[in-house]
Amino acid sequence: MHAPTDPTVHTHEATGSAIVTRFAPSPTGFLHIGGARTALFNWLFARKAGGKYLLRIEDTDRERSTQPAVDAILAGLAWLGLEADGPPTFQFTRAARHQEAATSLVASGGAYHCYLSKEEESALKEEARAKGLAFRSPWRDPDYGTPPTGASYVTRLRAPSDNTIIEVMDKVQGRVVTAGREIDDFILLRSDHTPTYMLAVVVDDHDMGVTHIIRGDDHLTNAARQSVLIKAFGWPVPVYAHIPLIHGDDGKKLSKRHGALGVDEYRRMGYLPEAMRAYLLRLGWSKGDLDIVSTDEALALFDLEGLGRSPARLDFVKMGSVNAHFIRLADDTRLMELLREQASQSGIDLSAIPDVILKAALPYLKPRAQTLPDLLDQLQFILAKRPITLDEKASKALSSEAIERIRRLRGELSLLIVWQHDEIKGSLDRFAGEENIGIGKIGPAVRAALTGGLAAPDLAVTMQLLGKQETLGRLDDII
RNA sequence: GGCCCCUUCGUCUAUCGGUUAGGACGCCUGAUUUUCAAUCAGGAAAGACGGGUUCGACUCCCGUAGGGGCUGCCA
């Protein structure tokens, strides 16, 4: 796993090597919307460049990592269609490699064993903080003393001297400089010799050949620490792009109340994965005036330059309109299947609607829906059982005069042989002509009789979808 | 406390020193109309604040305010 390293090469950008990105969530909870966006950016960037997008599960915290969380993350990514190139790496399985790396760093002087007790350590930390300095352990000095026999120790990075300038070139944030005095002697190996996050990311990113790291800007200051470690190993520093975190609609940190939900929740709410991708893409990335960008387009257009520097707020209203856009584009057969799934999940019985009717209805229903549940709502007029329950407005529309007209219209309709939209429409128009009225005079009443006030498409379409028998039956019920 | 990042219509954003500051969602008005919508035509709506630099700043610099992050034997 030890890749040969050219010491003259400092960043992957300079090498022009094939691009490798990664998404590295820790399995301590579901895959939330921010993580999904980070994964999307990494996926797009790698795929556009013909490189690789890898997945790594950062499970070095054994206390907080759970299998259900791993499953949720994997399921969420699969739903979003963000397949990794290769199986996920589980960080914990690489602990031996991390220990080996730390040991080599101790040998080369980049790290050291620290025998401070917890009490001594917190006292020194307090002291350093009061002075405005980063924590350094006295054990960094090789001549500090002889280690107490049998005492436990942690392995720490030997941070650079105070006046060293650590420079991180970030594709989003620009050049970020940190003084050496800001870098603490952070822990590489805990007293039980398990690796910490700081060590594990650096070693794994190197071993996995990661060239570009796109991640949340909560890691921006970590990038300085990590680059010190990377240089201590003599490895090339990856290209960084630290993207601002997503905020809630009040500009505050994203919380459950704001929609910091698992992506499975969005699925349950009836959003389409391609809509999620398009919405998430535009949260922090732009290209001129482009608004809704399909995944195919994004695969051709995505770049690091388009990443924004300020945090974006989650807006369910906009998300709804993006979803509406993709519902209109969605294939009817696929939509039908999704709808049946959605229905069974929310306890709605769609079995009364055969596939042919459902599929025929979709083109008329799609333009007025934002989510799958919206579509389900619009199917209610078909599901309604005779006799139809009339809401207040509907019963008002059914004056005695209107009912007389419906009686005559029913006669006309019953003569129709072909029960298709055009024929029904023709019959309706003919009837209006005969009665010497506009369709507006009879339409609301017919609609009321047919739907009881539920939303439904154009009358002729509604009748076609209901079928001749059901249509005439519903009319009979009010005559 | 220290250090770092951010700040254009309500929201997502364009602008990379010279624009009537553009687009999208939402909102308002009108048209259409057989329900709910959809659609079409208009409209209102922004450079956090204060200093500089410059012939000229949304754009560059400094400060203030607000928001966020790191400062863990969490990631």
XYZ file of C-alpha atoms (C1' of nucleotides) in Angstrom:
554
model
C 0.000 0.000 0.000
C 2.996 2.299 0.082
C 2.849 4.385 -3.021
C 6.188 5.744 -4.135
C 6.330 9.454 -3.578
C 8.155 12.038 -5.567
C 9.395 14.545 -3.027
C 9.410 17.327 -5.579
C 5.688 17.022 -6.109
C 3.709 18.883 -3.516
C 0.153 18.744 -4.659
C -1.837 16.395 -6.767
C -2.813 19.283 -8.912
C 0.755 19.595 -10.060
C 0.996 15.932 -10.973
C -2.000 15.954 -13.265
C -2.698 12.423 -12.143
C -6.129 10.896 -12.619
C -8.604 12.453 -10.257
C -9.730 10.524 -7.211
C -12.315 11.918 -4.810
C -14.005 10.446 -1.807
C -16.936 10.892 0.477
C -16.080 9.993 4.053
C -19.043 10.058 6.421
C -18.868 8.798 9.971
C -21.656 6.340 10.690
C -23.083 8.033 13.726
C -26.453 8.842 12.199
C -28.407 8.952 8.979
C -27.111 10.516 5.785
C -28.329 14.068 6.052
C -28.830 16.600 3.345
C -25.453 18.261 3.811
C -23.629 14.972 3.516
C -25.658 14.114 0.460
C -24.572 17.335 -1.195
C -20.919 16.718 -0.327
C -21.184 13.240 -1.815
C -22.850 14.671 -4.920
C -20.079 17.218 -5.488
C -17.364 14.616 -5.087
C -19.203 12.224 -7.365
C -19.784 14.842 -10.050
C -16.255 16.116 -9.931
C -14.694 12.686 -10.283
C -17.107 11.403 -12.888
C -16.798 14.497 -15.010
C -13.037 14.126 -15.050
C -13.209 10.425 -15.784
C -11.691 9.757 -12.375
C -12.798 7.732 -9.416
C -15.213 8.512 -6.618
C -14.637 6.430 -3.497
C -16.587 5.894 -0.317
C -14.984 5.541 3.079
C -16.848 4.895 6.289
C -15.049 6.665 9.118
C -15.847 4.367 11.958
C -12.816 4.850 14.166
C -15.048 6.022 16.987
C -16.242 2.622 18.122
C -18.582 4.085 20.701
C -20.652 6.118 18.311
C -20.450 4.161 15.087
C -23.408 1.896 14.427
C -24.371 -0.627 11.791
C -27.829 0.920 11.252
C -26.090 4.186 10.458
C -23.838 2.444 7.949
C -26.891 0.880 6.341
C -28.736 4.192 6.240
C -25.808 5.951 4.587
C -25.386 3.214 1.996
C -29.116 3.153 1.272
C -29.282 6.922 1.026
C -26.405 7.109 -1.421
C -27.864 4.300 -3.484
C -31.217 6.046 -3.662
C -29.525 9.239 -4.792
C -27.757 7.263 -7.469
C -24.301 8.148 -6.210
C -22.591 4.835 -6.688
C -18.963 4.662 -5.667
C -16.240 3.192 -7.834
C -15.506 0.172 -5.732
C -16.640 -1.134 -2.374
C -16.565 1.161 0.644
C -13.476 1.250 2.825
C -14.152 0.768 6.502
C -11.612 2.854 8.272
C -11.461 0.794 11.419
C -10.249 -2.223 9.483
C -7.143 -0.246 8.626
C -6.106 0.447 12.204
C -2.935 -1.614 11.895
C -1.816 0.427 8.913
C -2.517 3.632 10.821
C -0.442 2.412 13.754
C 2.370 1.487 11.454
C 2.313 4.943 9.903
C 2.365 6.588 13.317
C 5.263 4.419 14.409
C 7.245 5.392 11.364
C 6.541 9.004 12.098
C 7.849 8.604 15.642
C 10.987 7.066 14.187
C 11.476 9.956 11.783
C 10.858 12.555 14.494
C 7.527 13.827 13.206
C 5.713 12.426 16.200
C 6.482 11.424 19.749
C 5.156 9.568 22.744
C 3.549 11.730 25.386
C 3.272 10.462 28.947
C 1.270 13.332 30.398
C -1.462 12.367 32.820
C -4.944 13.689 32.102
C -4.551 16.167 34.924
C -1.206 17.443 33.695
C -2.548 17.683 30.198
C -5.616 19.725 31.068
C -3.526 22.043 33.236
C -1.123 22.661 30.374
C -3.986 23.169 27.952
C -5.529 25.758 30.185
C -2.213 27.494 30.444
C -1.692 27.495 26.693
C -5.181 28.798 26.093
C -4.648 31.639 28.531
C -1.558 32.616 26.558
C -3.401 32.283 23.291
C -1.149 29.468 22.171
C -1.826 25.996 20.893
C -1.154 23.108 23.225
C 2.295 21.511 23.155
C 3.400 18.673 25.365
C 6.771 18.880 27.128
C 7.424 15.335 25.950
C 7.981 16.707 22.457
C 11.448 17.521 23.731
C 13.513 14.345 23.399
C 15.514 15.386 26.431
C 12.492 16.050 28.593
C 13.057 12.963 30.700
C 12.842 9.250 30.807
C 9.396 7.799 30.343
C 7.868 6.448 33.524
C 8.009 2.693 33.325
C 4.763 1.026 32.483
C 2.945 4.321 32.093
C 0.511 4.642 29.227
C 1.156 7.190 26.542
C -0.417 8.733 23.492
C 1.361 9.414 20.238
C 1.296 13.064 19.267
C 2.244 15.028 16.214
C 5.280 17.222 16.735
C 3.723 20.454 15.522
C 5.886 22.908 13.612
C 7.641 25.769 15.333
C 5.697 28.905 16.232
C 6.731 31.065 13.332
C 6.252 28.525 10.602
C 3.646 29.538 8.087
C 1.283 26.776 7.079
C -0.393 27.511 3.810
C -3.489 25.769 2.562
C -4.553 26.495 -0.958
C -8.272 25.973 -1.074
C -10.320 26.006 -4.262
C -13.218 27.678 -2.495
C -11.681 29.688 0.301
C -8.507 30.704 -1.478
C -5.179 30.871 0.305
C -5.565 30.283 4.023
C -2.498 30.785 6.144
C -2.057 29.536 9.655
C 0.814 30.266 12.005
C 2.678 27.311 13.428
C 1.753 28.449 16.907
C -1.880 27.717 16.083
C -1.189 24.056 15.465
C -1.358 21.896 18.541
C 0.398 18.616 19.171
C -2.722 16.693 18.365
C -3.066 13.019 19.114
C -2.386 10.467 16.423
C -2.686 7.319 18.476
C -4.777 7.149 21.624
C -3.453 5.544 24.794
C -5.054 2.289 23.673
C -3.099 2.736 20.401
C -6.203 3.159 18.279
C -5.863 5.816 15.582
C -7.660 9.141 15.764
C -9.552 10.750 12.907
C -6.674 13.116 12.125
C -4.256 10.288 11.504
C -6.720 7.980 9.819
C -7.939 10.492 7.212
C -4.466 11.484 6.226
C -3.203 7.928 5.882
C -6.319 6.670 4.140
C -6.560 9.558 1.723
C -2.966 8.920 0.790
C -3.304 5.171 0.492
C -6.520 5.473 -1.498
C -4.812 7.890 -3.839
C -7.244 10.698 -3.154
C -6.274 13.755 -5.152
C -9.156 16.130 -4.405
C -10.961 16.581 -1.125
C -14.326 18.290 -1.257
C -15.827 18.472 2.209
C -17.648 20.750 4.639
C -15.829 23.873 5.767
C -16.042 22.662 9.338
C -12.824 20.955 8.290
C -11.115 24.064 7.008
C -8.958 24.554 10.081
C -8.346 20.832 10.183
C -6.859 21.104 6.722
C -3.937 23.069 8.133
C -3.332 20.419 10.776
C -3.657 17.634 8.269
C -1.331 19.262 5.801
C 1.329 19.408 8.507
C 0.894 15.698 9.051
C 0.915 14.981 5.344
C 4.157 16.871 4.903
C 5.658 15.061 7.872
C 4.962 11.855 5.996
C 6.436 13.392 2.868
C 3.272 12.814 0.896
C 1.650 15.092 -1.694
C -1.032 17.378 -0.364
C -4.429 16.906 -2.021
C -6.362 19.746 -3.568
C -8.866 21.057 -1.066
C -12.304 22.537 -1.622
C -14.051 23.362 1.621
C -17.687 24.067 0.987
C -19.869 26.066 3.353
C -22.326 24.108 5.424
C -26.033 24.204 4.622
C -28.076 26.270 7.039
C -31.698 26.237 8.072
C -34.181 28.745 6.691
C -33.343 31.113 9.551
C -29.671 31.096 8.672
C -28.766 29.124 11.748
C -27.054 25.813 11.829
C -29.106 23.084 10.271
C -31.161 21.162 12.792
C -33.878 18.561 12.623
C -36.471 21.306 12.620
C -34.872 22.785 9.515
C -34.890 19.636 7.498
C -31.681 18.016 8.672
C -33.410 14.767 7.942
C -32.095 11.558 6.554
C -32.359 11.390 2.791
C -34.776 8.505 3.316
C -37.149 11.075 4.793
C -37.051 13.054 1.583
C -37.778 9.898 -0.291
C -40.750 9.299 1.967
C -41.955 12.831 1.369
C -42.178 12.005 -2.304
C -39.147 13.736 -3.775
C -37.421 12.224 -6.786
C -33.700 11.472 -6.529
C -32.924 13.418 -9.695
C -34.754 16.391 -8.218
C -32.760 16.120 -5.015
C -29.573 16.080 -7.038
C -30.593 19.140 -9.027
C -31.700 21.067 -5.964
C -28.651 20.154 -3.905
C -26.346 20.984 -6.781
C -27.581 24.564 -6.881
C -27.183 24.936 -3.152
C -23.664 26.224 -3.229
C -22.814 25.763 -6.863
C -23.731 27.857 -9.859
C -22.838 28.465 -13.441
C -24.060 31.776 -14.759
C -27.821 31.954 -14.957
C -28.406 28.211 -15.096
C -31.132 27.201 -12.705
C -32.354 23.639 -12.918
C -29.425 21.557 -14.076
C -30.009 17.915 -14.853
C -27.507 15.345 -13.705
C -26.342 14.764 -17.259
C -25.719 18.459 -17.724
C -23.988 18.651 -14.366
C -21.747 15.785 -15.377
C -20.553 17.994 -18.211
C -20.493 21.326 -16.401
C -19.519 20.806 -12.782
C -16.400 22.592 -11.644
C -14.801 23.730 -8.430
C -14.830 27.338 -9.600
C -18.608 27.397 -9.412
C -18.647 26.559 -5.715
C -19.877 29.382 -3.529
C -18.254 30.742 -0.401
C -21.261 31.524 1.719
C -23.632 29.140 3.448
C -26.928 28.427 1.708
C -30.280 27.972 3.356
C -32.500 25.023 2.775
C -35.732 26.098 1.079
C -38.480 23.514 0.845
C -40.554 25.727 -1.414
C -37.871 25.881 -4.059
C -37.206 22.208 -3.604
C -40.866 21.564 -4.300
C -40.761 23.453 -7.557
C -37.641 21.626 -8.653
C -39.345 18.352 -7.830
C -42.405 19.434 -9.810
C -40.139 20.013 -12.775
C -38.767 16.491 -12.617
C -42.141 14.893 -12.016
C -43.275 16.353 -15.320
C -40.248 14.898 -17.029
C -40.520 11.515 -15.361
C -41.482 8.470 -17.366
C -45.079 7.477 -16.666
C -44.378 3.815 -16.098
C -41.700 4.609 -13.569
C -43.919 7.179 -11.909
C -46.700 4.651 -11.716
C -44.454 2.233 -9.894
C -43.230 4.925 -7.526
C -46.812 5.908 -6.880
C -47.855 2.384 -5.979
C -44.885 2.197 -3.626
C -45.732 5.549 -2.091
C -49.350 4.507 -1.679
C -48.655 1.248 0.094
C -46.200 3.035 2.339
C -48.803 5.602 3.342
C -51.609 3.110 3.643
C -53.554 4.180 0.590
C -55.214 1.416 -1.403
C -54.682 1.987 -5.092
C -55.741 -1.490 -6.140
C -59.037 -0.148 -7.453
C -57.142 1.698 -10.169
C -55.759 -0.591 -12.856
C -52.382 0.165 -14.397
C -53.865 1.319 -17.700
C -56.025 3.925 -16.022
C -53.298 5.053 -13.666
C -50.830 5.447 -16.469
C -53.361 7.214 -18.660
C -54.121 9.638 -15.837
C -50.535 10.636 -15.149
C -49.999 13.002 -18.084
C -52.937 15.049 -16.857
C -51.992 14.923 -13.215
C -48.276 15.592 -13.485
C -48.403 19.301 -14.311
C -50.148 20.065 -11.073
C -48.085 18.023 -8.628
C -44.965 18.853 -6.687
C -44.514 15.532 -4.946
C -45.720 11.960 -5.172
C -48.277 12.504 -2.388
C -49.687 15.378 -4.448
C -50.224 12.901 -7.236
C -51.909 10.510 -4.847
C -54.239 13.279 -3.711
C -55.238 13.897 -7.273
C -56.181 10.278 -7.702
C -58.784 10.574 -4.979
C -61.528 11.462 -7.402
C -61.153 8.056 -9.032
C -61.001 6.255 -5.710
C -64.126 7.907 -4.359
C -66.961 5.417 -3.823
C -70.519 5.896 -5.005
C -72.547 7.609 -3.992
C -70.075 10.463 -4.067
C -69.952 12.658 -1.008
C -70.482 16.258 -2.015
C -68.690 19.096 -0.326
C -70.510 22.377 0.291
C -69.481 24.031 -2.929
C -70.357 20.959 -4.942
C -73.863 20.633 -3.568
C -74.459 24.327 -4.244
C -73.553 23.784 -7.886
C -76.263 21.176 -8.192
C -79.322 23.364 -8.551
C -82.526 21.733 -9.710
C -82.034 23.341 -13.093
C -78.539 21.914 -13.330
C -79.777 18.485 -12.368
C -82.331 18.619 -15.169
C -79.556 19.417 -17.591
C -77.430 16.602 -16.258
C -80.350 14.267 -16.818
C -80.406 15.263 -20.478
C -76.631 15.130 -20.763
C -76.638 11.669 -19.265
C -78.882 10.577 -22.085
C -76.489 11.938 -24.668
C -73.486 10.354 -23.049
C -75.104 6.981 -22.737
C -75.331 6.858 -26.516
C -71.580 7.094 -26.942
C -70.027 3.919 -28.250
C -66.405 4.950 -28.058
C -65.611 6.219 -24.556
C -62.544 8.214 -25.306
C -61.559 11.756 -24.553
C -62.265 13.176 -28.020
C -65.658 11.525 -28.330
C -66.663 12.602 -24.844
C -65.496 16.122 -25.522
C -67.485 16.152 -28.737
C -70.566 14.984 -26.956
C -70.148 17.599 -24.250
C -69.766 20.371 -26.810
C -72.713 19.151 -28.823
C -74.834 19.099 -25.727
C -73.877 22.638 -24.789
C -74.812 23.696 -28.311
C -78.170 22.013 -28.158
C -78.936 23.607 -24.823
C -77.698 26.876 -26.204
C -75.399 27.421 -23.256
C -71.675 27.677 -22.688
C -69.901 24.780 -21.120
C -69.424 27.051 -18.127
C -73.117 26.806 -17.444
C -73.155 23.073 -16.962
C -69.526 22.193 -16.272
C -69.387 22.949 -12.552
C -72.489 20.897 -11.890
C -71.252 17.904 -13.866
C -67.948 18.160 -12.138
C -69.673 18.348 -8.785
C -71.660 15.223 -9.527
C -68.591 13.376 -10.741
C -66.072 14.377 -8.103
C -68.016 15.807 -5.202
C -65.600 18.712 -5.172
C -62.303 16.822 -5.368
C -59.649 18.117 -7.714
C -59.769 16.439 -11.111
C -58.602 17.032 -14.678
C -60.641 18.396 -17.553
C -64.188 16.975 -17.605
C -63.744 14.834 -20.694
C -60.530 13.415 -19.284
C -62.165 12.827 -15.937
C -64.985 10.936 -17.596
C -62.621 8.857 -19.647
C -60.596 7.934 -16.589
C -63.708 7.057 -14.608
C -65.039 4.916 -17.430
C -68.478 5.032 -18.968
C -70.196 2.910 -16.386
C -68.837 4.787 -13.388
C -69.478 8.149 -15.020
C -73.097 7.386 -15.794
C -73.501 5.826 -12.378
C -72.224 8.914 -10.593
C -74.538 11.075 -12.671
C -77.464 8.792 -11.881
C -76.746 9.165 -8.189
C -77.605 12.838 -8.183
C -80.439 12.823 -10.671
C -10.764 33.866 25.159
C -7.499 32.719 20.609
C -7.419 31.622 15.425
C -10.094 30.908 10.799
C -14.294 31.403 7.235
C -18.716 33.966 5.512
C -22.289 38.569 4.373
C -26.115 40.945 -3.392
C -33.912 40.930 -3.825
C -37.701 36.822 1.458
C -34.661 32.313 -0.638
C -30.882 30.090 -4.327
C -27.666 32.937 -7.154
C -25.146 36.073 -11.734
C -21.669 40.080 -11.576
C -14.830 38.545 -11.497
C -13.586 48.115 -11.038
C -17.522 51.211 -15.296
C -24.529 47.015 -15.980
C -31.198 50.662 -15.930
C -27.236 45.160 -10.576
C -29.419 39.832 -14.456
C -31.983 34.869 -13.783
C -34.856 31.278 -10.837
C -38.336 30.028 -6.638
C -41.813 32.575 -3.833
C -44.971 36.996 -3.664
C -48.496 40.809 -6.022
C -51.683 42.285 -10.387
C -54.052 40.947 -14.847
C -55.510 37.260 -18.739
C -57.470 32.346 -19.283
C -60.898 29.097 -16.676
C -65.657 23.353 -15.870
C -62.761 22.228 -9.700
C -57.622 22.334 -7.993
C -53.862 23.562 -10.621
C -51.114 24.636 -14.782
C -50.144 28.334 -18.446
C -49.415 33.414 -20.404
C -48.510 38.877 -19.614
C -46.955 42.491 -16.269
C -45.019 44.146 -11.272
C -42.695 44.916 -6.435
C -38.135 43.255 -4.372
C -30.960 43.365 -3.034
C -25.153 44.980 -2.552
C -25.179 44.382 6.500
C -22.860 49.032 8.463
C -18.650 52.611 8.673
C -14.189 54.154 6.777
C -10.535 54.143 3.031
C -7.989 53.084 -2.231
C -9.538 54.771 -7.173
C -11.531 59.258 -12.269
C -14.990 55.300 -10.830
C -16.608 50.470 -6.333
C -21.281 45.138 -4.960
C -16.439 44.021 -6.782
C -9.859 45.829 -3.663
C -8.119 47.166 1.720
C -9.285 48.139 7.068
C -12.759 48.203 10.960
C -17.707 47.175 13.202
C -21.957 44.155 13.533
C -24.167 39.525 12.583
C -23.635 34.240 11.291
C -20.571 29.805 11.141
C -16.204 26.739 12.246
C -11.831 24.930 14.903
C -9.586 25.085 19.594
C -11.572 16.661 22.110
C -7.651 10.223 23.623
C -15.475 13.065 18.271
C -15.368 13.032 13.250
